[in-house]
Coordinates of C-alpha atoms and ligand atoms in Angstrom, one line a residue:
X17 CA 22.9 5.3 -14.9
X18 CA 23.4 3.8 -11.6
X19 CA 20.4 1.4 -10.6
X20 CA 18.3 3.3 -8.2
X21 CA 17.5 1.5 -4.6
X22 CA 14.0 2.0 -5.5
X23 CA 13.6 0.0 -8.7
X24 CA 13.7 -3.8 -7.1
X25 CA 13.5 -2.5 -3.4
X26 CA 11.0 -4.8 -1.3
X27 CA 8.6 -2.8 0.8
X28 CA 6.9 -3.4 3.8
X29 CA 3.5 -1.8 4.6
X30 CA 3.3 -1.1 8.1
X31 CA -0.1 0.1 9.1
X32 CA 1.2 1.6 12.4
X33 CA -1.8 0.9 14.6
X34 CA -2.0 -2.8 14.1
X35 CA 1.7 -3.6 14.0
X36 CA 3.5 -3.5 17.6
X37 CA 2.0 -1.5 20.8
X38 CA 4.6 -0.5 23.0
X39 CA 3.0 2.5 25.0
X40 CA 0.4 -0.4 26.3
X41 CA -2.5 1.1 25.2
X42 CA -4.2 -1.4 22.6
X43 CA -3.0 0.3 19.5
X44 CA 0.1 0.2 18.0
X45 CA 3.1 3.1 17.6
X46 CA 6.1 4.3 16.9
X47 CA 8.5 2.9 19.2
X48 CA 6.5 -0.2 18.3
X49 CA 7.5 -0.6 14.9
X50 CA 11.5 0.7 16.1
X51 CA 11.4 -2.3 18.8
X52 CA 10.4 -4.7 15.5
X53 CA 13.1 -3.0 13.1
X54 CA 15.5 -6.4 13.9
X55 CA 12.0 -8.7 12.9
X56 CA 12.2 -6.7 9.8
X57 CA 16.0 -6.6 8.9
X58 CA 15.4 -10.8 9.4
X59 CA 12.6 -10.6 7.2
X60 CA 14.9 -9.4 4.4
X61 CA 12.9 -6.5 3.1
X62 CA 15.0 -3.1 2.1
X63 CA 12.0 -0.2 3.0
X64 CA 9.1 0.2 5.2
X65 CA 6.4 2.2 4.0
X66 CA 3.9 3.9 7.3
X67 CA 0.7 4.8 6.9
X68 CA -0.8 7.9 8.5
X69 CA 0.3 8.7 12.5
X70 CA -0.3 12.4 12.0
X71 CA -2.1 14.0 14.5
X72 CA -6.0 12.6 13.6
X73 CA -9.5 12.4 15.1
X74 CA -8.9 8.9 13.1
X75 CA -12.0 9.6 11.3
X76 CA -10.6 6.7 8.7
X77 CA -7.7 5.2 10.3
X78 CA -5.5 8.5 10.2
X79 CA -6.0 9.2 6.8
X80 CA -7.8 12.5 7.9
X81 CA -4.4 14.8 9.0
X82 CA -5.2 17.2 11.1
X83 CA -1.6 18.6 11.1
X84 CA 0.6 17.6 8.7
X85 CA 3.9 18.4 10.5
X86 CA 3.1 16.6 13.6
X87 CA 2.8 13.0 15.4
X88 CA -0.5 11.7 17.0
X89 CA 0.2 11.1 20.9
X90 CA -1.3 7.8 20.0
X91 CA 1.9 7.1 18.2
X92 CA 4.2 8.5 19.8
X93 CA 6.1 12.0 19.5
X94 CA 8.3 13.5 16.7
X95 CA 11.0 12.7 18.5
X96 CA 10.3 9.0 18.3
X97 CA 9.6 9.4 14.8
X98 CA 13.3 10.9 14.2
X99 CA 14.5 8.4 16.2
X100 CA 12.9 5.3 14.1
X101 CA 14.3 6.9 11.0
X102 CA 17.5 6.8 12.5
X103 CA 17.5 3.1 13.5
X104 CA 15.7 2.2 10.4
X105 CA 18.4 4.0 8.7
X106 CA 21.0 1.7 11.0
X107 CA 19.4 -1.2 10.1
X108 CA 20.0 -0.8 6.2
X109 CA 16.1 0.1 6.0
X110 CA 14.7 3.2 4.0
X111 CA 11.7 4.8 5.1
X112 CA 8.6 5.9 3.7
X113 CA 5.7 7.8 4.8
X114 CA 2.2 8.7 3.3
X115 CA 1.3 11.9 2.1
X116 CA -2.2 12.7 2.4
X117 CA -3.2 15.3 -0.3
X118 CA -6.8 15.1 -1.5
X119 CA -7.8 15.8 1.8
X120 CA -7.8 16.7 5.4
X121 CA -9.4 16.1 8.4
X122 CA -12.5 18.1 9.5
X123 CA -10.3 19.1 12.7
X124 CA -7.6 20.8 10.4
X125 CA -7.3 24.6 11.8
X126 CA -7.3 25.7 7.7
X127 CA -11.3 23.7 8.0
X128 CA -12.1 24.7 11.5
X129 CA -11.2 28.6 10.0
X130 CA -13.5 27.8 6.8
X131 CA -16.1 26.7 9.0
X132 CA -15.9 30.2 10.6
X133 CA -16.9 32.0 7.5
X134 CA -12.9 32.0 7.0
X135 CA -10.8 31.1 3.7
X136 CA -13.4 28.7 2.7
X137 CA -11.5 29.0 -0.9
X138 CA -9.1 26.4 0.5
X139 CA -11.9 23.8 0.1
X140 CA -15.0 23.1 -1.8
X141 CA -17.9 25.1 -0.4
X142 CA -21.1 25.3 -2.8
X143 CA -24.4 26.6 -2.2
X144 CA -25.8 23.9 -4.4
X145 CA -24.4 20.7 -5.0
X146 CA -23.9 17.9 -7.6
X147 CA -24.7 13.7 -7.9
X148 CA -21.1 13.1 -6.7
X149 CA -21.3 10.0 -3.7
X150 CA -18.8 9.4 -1.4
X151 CA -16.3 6.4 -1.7
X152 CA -17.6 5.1 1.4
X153 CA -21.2 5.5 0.7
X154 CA -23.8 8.2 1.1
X155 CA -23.7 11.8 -0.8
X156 CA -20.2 13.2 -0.7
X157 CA -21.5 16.8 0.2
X158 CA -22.8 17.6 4.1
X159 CA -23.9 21.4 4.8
X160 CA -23.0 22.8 7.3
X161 CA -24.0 25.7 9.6
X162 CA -24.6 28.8 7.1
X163 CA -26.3 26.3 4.3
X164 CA -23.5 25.5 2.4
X165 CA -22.4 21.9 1.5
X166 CA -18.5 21.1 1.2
X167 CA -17.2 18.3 -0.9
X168 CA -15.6 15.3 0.8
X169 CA -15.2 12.2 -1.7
X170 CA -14.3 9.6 1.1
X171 CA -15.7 10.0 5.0
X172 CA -17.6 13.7 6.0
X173 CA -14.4 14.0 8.1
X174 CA -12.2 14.8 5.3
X175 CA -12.9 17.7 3.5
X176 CA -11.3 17.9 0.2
X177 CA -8.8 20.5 -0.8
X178 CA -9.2 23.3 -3.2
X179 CA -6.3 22.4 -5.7
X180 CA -7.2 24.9 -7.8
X181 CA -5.8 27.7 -5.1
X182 CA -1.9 28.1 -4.9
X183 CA -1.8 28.2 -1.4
X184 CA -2.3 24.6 -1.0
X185 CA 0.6 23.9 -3.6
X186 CA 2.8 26.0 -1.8
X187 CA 1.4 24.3 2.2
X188 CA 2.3 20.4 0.3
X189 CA 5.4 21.2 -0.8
X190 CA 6.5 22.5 2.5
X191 CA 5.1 19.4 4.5
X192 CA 7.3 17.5 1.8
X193 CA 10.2 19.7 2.5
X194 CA 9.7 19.0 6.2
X195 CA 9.7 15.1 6.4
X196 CA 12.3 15.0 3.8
X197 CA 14.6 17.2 6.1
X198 CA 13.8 14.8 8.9
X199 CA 15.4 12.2 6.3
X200 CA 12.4 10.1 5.0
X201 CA 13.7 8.7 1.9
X202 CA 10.2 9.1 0.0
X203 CA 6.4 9.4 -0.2
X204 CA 3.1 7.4 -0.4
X205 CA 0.8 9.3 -2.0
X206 CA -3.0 9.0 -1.0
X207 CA -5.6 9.0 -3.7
X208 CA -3.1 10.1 -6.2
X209 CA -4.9 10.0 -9.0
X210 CA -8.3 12.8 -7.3
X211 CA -6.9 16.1 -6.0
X212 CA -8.0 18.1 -9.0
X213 CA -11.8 18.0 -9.6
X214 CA -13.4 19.0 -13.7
X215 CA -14.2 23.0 -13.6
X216 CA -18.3 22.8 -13.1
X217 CA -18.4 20.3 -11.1
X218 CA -20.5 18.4 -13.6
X219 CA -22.5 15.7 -12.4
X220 CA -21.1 12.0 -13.3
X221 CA -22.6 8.6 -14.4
X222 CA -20.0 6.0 -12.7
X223 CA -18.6 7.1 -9.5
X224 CA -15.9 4.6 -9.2
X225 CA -12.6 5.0 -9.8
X226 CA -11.7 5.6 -13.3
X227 CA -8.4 7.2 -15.1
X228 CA -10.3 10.2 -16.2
X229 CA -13.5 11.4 -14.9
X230 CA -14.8 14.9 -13.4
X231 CA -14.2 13.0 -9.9
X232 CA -10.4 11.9 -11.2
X233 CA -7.6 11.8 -13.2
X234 CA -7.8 15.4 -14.4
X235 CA -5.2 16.6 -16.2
X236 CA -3.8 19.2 -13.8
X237 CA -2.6 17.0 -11.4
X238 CA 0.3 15.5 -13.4
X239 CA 1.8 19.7 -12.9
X240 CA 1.5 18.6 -9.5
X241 CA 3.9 15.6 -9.8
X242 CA 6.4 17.7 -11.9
X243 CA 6.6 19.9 -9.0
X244 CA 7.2 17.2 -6.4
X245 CA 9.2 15.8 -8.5
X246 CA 11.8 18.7 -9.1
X247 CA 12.0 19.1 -4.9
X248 CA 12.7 15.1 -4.8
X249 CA 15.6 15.7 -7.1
X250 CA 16.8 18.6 -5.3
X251 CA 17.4 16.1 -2.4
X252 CA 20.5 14.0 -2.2
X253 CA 20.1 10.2 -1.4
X254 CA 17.6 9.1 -4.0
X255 CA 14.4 10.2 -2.2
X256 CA 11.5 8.7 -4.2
X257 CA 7.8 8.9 -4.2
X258 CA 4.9 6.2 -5.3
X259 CA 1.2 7.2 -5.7
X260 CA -1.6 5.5 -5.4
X261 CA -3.3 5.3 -8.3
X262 CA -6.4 3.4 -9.8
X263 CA -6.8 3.3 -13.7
X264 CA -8.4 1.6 -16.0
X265 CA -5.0 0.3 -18.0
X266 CA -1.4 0.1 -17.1
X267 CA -1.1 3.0 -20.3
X268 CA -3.1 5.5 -18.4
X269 CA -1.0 4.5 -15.1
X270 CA 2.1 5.5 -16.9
X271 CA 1.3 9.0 -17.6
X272 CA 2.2 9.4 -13.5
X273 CA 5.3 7.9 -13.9
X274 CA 6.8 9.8 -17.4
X275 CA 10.2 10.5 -16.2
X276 CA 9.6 14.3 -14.8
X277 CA 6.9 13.1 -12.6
X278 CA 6.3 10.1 -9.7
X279 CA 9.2 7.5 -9.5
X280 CA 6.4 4.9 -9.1
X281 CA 3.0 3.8 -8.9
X282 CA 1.1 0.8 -7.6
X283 CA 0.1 -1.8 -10.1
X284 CA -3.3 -2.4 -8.9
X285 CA -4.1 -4.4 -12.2
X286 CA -1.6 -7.6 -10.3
X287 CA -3.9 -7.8 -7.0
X288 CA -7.1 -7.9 -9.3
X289 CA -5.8 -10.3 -11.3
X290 CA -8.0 -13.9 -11.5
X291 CA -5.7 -17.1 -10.2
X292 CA -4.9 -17.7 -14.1
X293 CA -2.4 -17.8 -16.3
X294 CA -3.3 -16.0 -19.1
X295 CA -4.5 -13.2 -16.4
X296 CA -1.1 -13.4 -15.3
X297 CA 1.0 -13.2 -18.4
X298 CA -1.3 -10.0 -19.4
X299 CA -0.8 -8.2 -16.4
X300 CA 3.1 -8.9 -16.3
X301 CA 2.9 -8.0 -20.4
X302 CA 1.0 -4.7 -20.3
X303 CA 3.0 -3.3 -17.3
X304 CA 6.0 -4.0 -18.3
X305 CA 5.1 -2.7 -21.4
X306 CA 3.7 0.7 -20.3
X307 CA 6.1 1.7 -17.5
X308 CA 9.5 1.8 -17.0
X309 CA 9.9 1.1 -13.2
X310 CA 7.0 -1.6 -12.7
X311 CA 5.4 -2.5 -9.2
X312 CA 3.5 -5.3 -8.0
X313 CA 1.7 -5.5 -4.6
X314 CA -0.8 -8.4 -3.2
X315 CA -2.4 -7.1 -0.3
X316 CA -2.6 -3.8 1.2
X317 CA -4.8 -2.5 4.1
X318 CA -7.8 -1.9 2.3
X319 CA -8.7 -4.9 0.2
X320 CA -9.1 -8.4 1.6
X321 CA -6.2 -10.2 2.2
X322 CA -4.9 -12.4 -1.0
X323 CA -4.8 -15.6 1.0
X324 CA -8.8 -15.5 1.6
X325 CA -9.4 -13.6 -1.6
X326 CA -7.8 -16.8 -3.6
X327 CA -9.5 -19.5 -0.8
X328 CA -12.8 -17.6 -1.7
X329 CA -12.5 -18.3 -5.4
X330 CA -11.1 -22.2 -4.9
X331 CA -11.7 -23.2 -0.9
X332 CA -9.0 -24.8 0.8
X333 CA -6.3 -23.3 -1.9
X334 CA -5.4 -20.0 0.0
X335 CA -2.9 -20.2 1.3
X336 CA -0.8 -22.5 -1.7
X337 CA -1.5 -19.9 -3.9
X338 CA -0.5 -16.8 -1.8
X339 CA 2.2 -18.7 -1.4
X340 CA 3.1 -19.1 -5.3
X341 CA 1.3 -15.8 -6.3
X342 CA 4.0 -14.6 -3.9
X343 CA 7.4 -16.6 -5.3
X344 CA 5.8 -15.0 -9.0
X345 CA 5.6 -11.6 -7.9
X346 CA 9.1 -11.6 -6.2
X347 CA 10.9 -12.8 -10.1
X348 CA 9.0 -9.9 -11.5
X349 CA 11.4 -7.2 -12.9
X350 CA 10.6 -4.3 -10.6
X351 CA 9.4 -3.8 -6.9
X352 CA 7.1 -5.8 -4.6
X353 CA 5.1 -4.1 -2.0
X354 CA 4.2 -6.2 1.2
X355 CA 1.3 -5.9 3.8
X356 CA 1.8 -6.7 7.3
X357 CA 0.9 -10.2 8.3
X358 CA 1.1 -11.3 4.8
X359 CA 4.4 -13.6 5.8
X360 CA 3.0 -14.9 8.5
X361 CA 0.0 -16.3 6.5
X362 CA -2.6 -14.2 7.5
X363 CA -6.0 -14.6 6.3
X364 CA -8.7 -11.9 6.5
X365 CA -10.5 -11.7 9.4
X366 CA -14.2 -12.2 8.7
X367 CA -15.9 -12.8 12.0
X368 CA -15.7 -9.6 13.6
X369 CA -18.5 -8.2 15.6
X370 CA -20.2 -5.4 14.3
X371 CA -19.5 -3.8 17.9
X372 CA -16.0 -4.1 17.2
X373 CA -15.6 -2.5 13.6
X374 CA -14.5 1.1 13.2
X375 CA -13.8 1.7 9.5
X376 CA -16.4 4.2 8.0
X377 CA -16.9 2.2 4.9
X378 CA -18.9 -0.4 7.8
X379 CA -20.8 2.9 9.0
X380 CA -21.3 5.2 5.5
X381 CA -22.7 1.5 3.9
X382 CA -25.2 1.1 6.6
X383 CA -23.3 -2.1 7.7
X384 CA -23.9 -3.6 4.3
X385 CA -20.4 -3.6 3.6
X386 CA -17.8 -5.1 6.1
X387 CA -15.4 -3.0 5.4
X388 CA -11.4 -2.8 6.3
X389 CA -11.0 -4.1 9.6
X390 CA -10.5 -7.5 8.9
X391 CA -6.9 -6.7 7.0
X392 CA -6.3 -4.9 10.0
X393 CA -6.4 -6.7 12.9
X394 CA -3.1 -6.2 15.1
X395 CA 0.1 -9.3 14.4
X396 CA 0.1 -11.9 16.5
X397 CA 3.8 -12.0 18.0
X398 CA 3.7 -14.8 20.4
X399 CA 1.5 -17.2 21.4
X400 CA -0.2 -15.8 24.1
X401 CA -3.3 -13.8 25.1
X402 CA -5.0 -11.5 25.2
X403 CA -3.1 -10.0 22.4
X404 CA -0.5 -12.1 21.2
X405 CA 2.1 -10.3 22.4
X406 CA 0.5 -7.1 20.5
X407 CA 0.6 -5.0 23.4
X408 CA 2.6 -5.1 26.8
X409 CA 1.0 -6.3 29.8
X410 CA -3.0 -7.3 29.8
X411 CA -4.2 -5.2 27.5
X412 CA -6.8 -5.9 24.7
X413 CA -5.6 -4.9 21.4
X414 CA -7.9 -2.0 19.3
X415 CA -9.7 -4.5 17.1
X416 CA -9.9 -8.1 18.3
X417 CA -7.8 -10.9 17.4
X418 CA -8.7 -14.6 16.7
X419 CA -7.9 -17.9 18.2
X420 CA -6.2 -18.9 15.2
X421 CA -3.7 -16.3 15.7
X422 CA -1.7 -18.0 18.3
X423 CA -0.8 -20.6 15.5
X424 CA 0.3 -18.1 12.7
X425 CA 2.0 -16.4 15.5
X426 CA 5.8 -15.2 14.8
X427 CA 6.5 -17.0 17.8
X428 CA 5.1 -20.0 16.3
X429 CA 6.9 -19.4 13.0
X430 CA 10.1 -18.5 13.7
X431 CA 12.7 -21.7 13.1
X432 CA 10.0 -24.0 11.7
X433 CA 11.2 -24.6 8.1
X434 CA 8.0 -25.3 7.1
X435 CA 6.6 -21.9 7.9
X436 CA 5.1 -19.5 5.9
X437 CA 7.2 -17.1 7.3
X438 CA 10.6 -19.1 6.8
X439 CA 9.3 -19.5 3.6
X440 CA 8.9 -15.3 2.9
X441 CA 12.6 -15.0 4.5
X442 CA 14.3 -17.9 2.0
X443 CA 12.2 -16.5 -0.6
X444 CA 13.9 -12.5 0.1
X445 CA 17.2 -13.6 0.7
X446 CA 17.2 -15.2 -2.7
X447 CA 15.9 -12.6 -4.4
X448 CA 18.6 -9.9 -2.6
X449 CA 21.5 -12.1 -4.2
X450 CA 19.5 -12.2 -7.4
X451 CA 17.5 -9.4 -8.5
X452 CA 20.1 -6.5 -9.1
X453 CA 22.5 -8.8 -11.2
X454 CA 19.5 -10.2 -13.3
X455 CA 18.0 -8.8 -16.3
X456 CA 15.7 -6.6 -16.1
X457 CA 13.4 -7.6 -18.7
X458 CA 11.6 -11.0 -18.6
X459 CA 11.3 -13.8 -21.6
X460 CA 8.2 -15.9 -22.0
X461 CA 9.1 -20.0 -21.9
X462 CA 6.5 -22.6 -23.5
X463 CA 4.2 -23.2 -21.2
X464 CA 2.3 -26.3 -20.3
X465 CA -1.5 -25.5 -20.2
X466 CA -2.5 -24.1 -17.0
X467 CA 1.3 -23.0 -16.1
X468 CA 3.4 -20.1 -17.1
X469 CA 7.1 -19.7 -17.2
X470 CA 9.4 -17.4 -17.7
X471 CA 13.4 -17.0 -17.5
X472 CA 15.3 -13.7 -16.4
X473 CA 18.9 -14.7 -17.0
X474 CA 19.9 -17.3 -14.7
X475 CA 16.6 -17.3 -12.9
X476 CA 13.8 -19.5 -14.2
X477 CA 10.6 -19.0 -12.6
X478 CA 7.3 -21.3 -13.0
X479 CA 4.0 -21.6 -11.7
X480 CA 1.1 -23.7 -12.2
X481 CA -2.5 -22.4 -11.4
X482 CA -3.9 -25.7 -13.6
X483 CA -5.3 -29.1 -12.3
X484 CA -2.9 -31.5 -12.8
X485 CA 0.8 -31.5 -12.1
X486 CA 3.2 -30.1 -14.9
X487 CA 7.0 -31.4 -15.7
X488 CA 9.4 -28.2 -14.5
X489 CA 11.2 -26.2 -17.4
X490 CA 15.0 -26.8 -18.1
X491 CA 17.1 -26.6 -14.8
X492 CA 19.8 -27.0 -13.1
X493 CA 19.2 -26.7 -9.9
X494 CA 16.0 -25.9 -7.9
X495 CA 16.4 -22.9 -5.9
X496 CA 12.9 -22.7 -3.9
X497 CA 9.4 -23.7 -4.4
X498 CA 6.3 -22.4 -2.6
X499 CA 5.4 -26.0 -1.7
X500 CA 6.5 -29.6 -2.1
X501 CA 7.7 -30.4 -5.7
X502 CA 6.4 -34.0 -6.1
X503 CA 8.8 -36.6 -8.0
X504 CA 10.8 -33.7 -10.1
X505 CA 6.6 -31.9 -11.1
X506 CA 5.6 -29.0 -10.2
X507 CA 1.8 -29.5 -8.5
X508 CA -1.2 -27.5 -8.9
X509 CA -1.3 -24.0 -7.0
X510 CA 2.8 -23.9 -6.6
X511 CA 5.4 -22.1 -8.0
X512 CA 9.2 -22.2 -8.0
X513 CA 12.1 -20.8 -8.6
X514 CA 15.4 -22.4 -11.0
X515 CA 18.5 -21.7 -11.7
X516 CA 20.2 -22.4 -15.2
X517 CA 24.0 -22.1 -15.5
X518 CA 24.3 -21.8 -19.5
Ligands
NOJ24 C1 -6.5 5.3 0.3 C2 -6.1 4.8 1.7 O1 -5.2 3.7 1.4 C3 -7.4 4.4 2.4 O2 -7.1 3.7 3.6 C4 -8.1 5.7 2.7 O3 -9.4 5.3 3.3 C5 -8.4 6.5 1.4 N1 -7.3 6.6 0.5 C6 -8.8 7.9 1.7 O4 -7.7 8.6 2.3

């Protein structure tokens, strides 16, 4: 079989309203992300993956679709979505778009019709409800006008589908069928793992995200997959699809990706992962052993962004270790999801004011939890306010941007070997020459305490997350390290990549 693009592809996450605003209204679009396609060829990666710019009251961020087949005005028009494919396509880049399944907006017309007394059969509607909460916080029923409750499991603006009723089968599979005919080459799928919900609606213990509970993970939904699945394949060009999925072990994530179902799934286990070694080599050991197409992703737009999630464990080691966690993950057999920013260095934004924050998990927890925005915040492009070249013109960008951008700027960046981004684009360039002629499977080196090393062919790979500095494993030549080796060791927080001719 013929290695699909998929399997080692690199993709970027482009959360669309914080990457490049070129309507000049704060937030960032379509024709945004087309003007930045060049940045992204540069960068080295093979696929961008866009998060919701459906038409949305942005009730979360776009993640409530109000119609499936359509483009927010924020973000442009479908025309300038066809025409980013097409340039994406021009620019050796595949294209991937979320699919929003477990639930629409409030403003959906098939909602606004069940509020009217209409097909509420599409939904959840109960006259009495259950202990379910929502993800965000607060109960995850609201009643409306005629006394019934509905069931949303994230924000009260999206209601979730009735999966158990055909008619929303049949309504997905024609919103596939009409991005894949406007040539996306796959599918993000939101909350994979929820859209069925346990007959009864019993009540449940734990809320949180588990591989099975009445909330998610029933069984159902894998028929679902099957069927996505079979349209995929009807498709030529490889179209693909990866679902978001949280378990509890990589064995119950690979019952989504058995081969009649999802090509892939994120590998959550890799971004919860303590800076250690041995919570390294199980991660990499139980994934590869449970699926056959592994991922591995970092940051996203909903957790904290690695460098500040490592500097909060260890101060001062942040950015090192992104750095190194980073060099690791791209000599991983399989595929390596990036977030925006993450090449430039960026670090969470913690200081924003509360005036300023719009993700519901801020409002739903009573402002006891931040929430998202601080993964959010729009690149920094140049060095120059107000929005660092964000936006055209004067304008301020949607969420506010720190001083410190300016620094970790592109602008900045660009040309300056000692850059994190430089460092992102040597590190993708290598891997392109490398990881399609490379085994795929990975063998385990004697380690130093505190390091771990492994070899994939020609390709040794070591990092060290001890104390002290470590001798390097058997080389020939050094290909790249994520920071300065120091007299032929390999220093604390670093990793680095080898090559062995025999
Ligand atoms: C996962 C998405 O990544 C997140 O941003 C969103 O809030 C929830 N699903 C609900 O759609």
């Amino acid at each position: 079989m013929d290695i699909p693009w998929w399997r080692d592809a690199v993709v970027y996450e482009i959360y669309v309203r914080s990457f490049a605003d070129a309507s000049g209204d704060g937030v960032g679009d379509l024709t945004g992300v087309r003007e930045r396609l060049p940045y992204l060829q540069r960068l080295g990666v093979d696929a961008i993956w866009l998060t919701p710019f459906y038409p949305s009251p942005m009730a979360d961020g776009g993640y409530d679709v109000a119609d499936y087949r359509g483009v927010d005005p924020l973000f442009g028009t479908l025309a300038d979505f066809e025409s980013l494919v097409a340039d994406a396509h021009d620019h050796g880049l595949r294209v991937l778009v979320d699919v929003v399944p477990n639930h629409s907006s409030s403003e959906h017309p098939w909602f606004q019709a069940a509020l009217r007394g209409e097909r509420r059969d599409r939904y959840i509607f109960r006259d009495t409800i259950n202990n379910w909460q929502s993800t965000f916080g607060g109960p995850a029923w609201t009643k409306v006008a005629d006394g019934q409750y509905y069931l949303h499991l994230f924000a009260p603006g999206q209601p979730d589908f009735n999966w158990r009723n055909p008619e929303v089968h049949a309504e997905f599979l024609d919103i596939l069928r009409f991005w894949l005919d406007r040539g996306v080459d796959g599918f993000r799928i939101d909350v994979a793992m929820g859209l069925y919900k346990a007959e009864g609606l019993p009540d449940v213990g734990d809320q949180s995200f588990k591989s099975v509970s009445p909330v998610w993970g029933q069984p159902e939904v894998h028929d679902v997959y099957r069927d996505w699945r079979r349209l995929l394949d009807g498709y030529p060009g490889e179209r693909m699809a990866v679902g978001e999925v949280w378990t509890d072990s990589s064995e119950d994530l690979a019952l989504y990706v058995r081969p009649d179902e999802l090509h892939q799934s994120f590998n959550f286990a890799w971004l919860q992962a303590p800076w250690s070694p041995t919570a390294f080599k199980k991660v990499i050991e139980d994934t590869l052993a449970a699926v056959p197409f592994a991922t591995w992703v970092l940051s996203n737009h909903d957790v904290v962004r690695h460098r500040t999630r490592y500097d909060a464990a260890d101060p001062g080691t942040g950015l090192a270790r992104a750095k190194a966690a980073l060099l690791t993950m791209l000599a991983l057999p399989g595929s390596a999801y990036l977030y925006q920013g993450e090449e430039l260095g960026l670090p969470e934004v913690t200081d924003l004011p509360d005036e300023a924050r719009q993700d519901p998990v801020f409002f739903q927890s009573k402002g006891e939890l931040p929430g998202r925005d601080g993964c959010r915040v729009p690149i920094p492009w140049t060095v120059d306010t107000p929005s660092y070249g964000f936006s055209p013109g004067g304008v301020e960008p949607w969420l506010p941007q720190p001083a410190m951008f300016a620094e970790l700027s592109v602008e900045k960046q660009e040309g300056d070997a000692g850059s994190t981004l430089e460092f992102y684009r040597r590190a993708l360039a290598h891997r392109r020459d490398l990881a399609r002629s490379i085994p795929y499977t990975l063998e385990w080196l004697d380690s130093p305490e505190g390091a771990l090393f492994f070899t994939r062919g020609p390709l040794t790979c070591a990092i060290n997350c001890g104390l002290g500095p470590v001798h390097l494993p058997e080389h020939d030549a050094v290909l790249l390290s994520s920071g300065p080796l120091k007299r032929g060791l390999l220093p604390p927080d670093t990793a680095v990549w080898l090559r062995r001719d025999s």
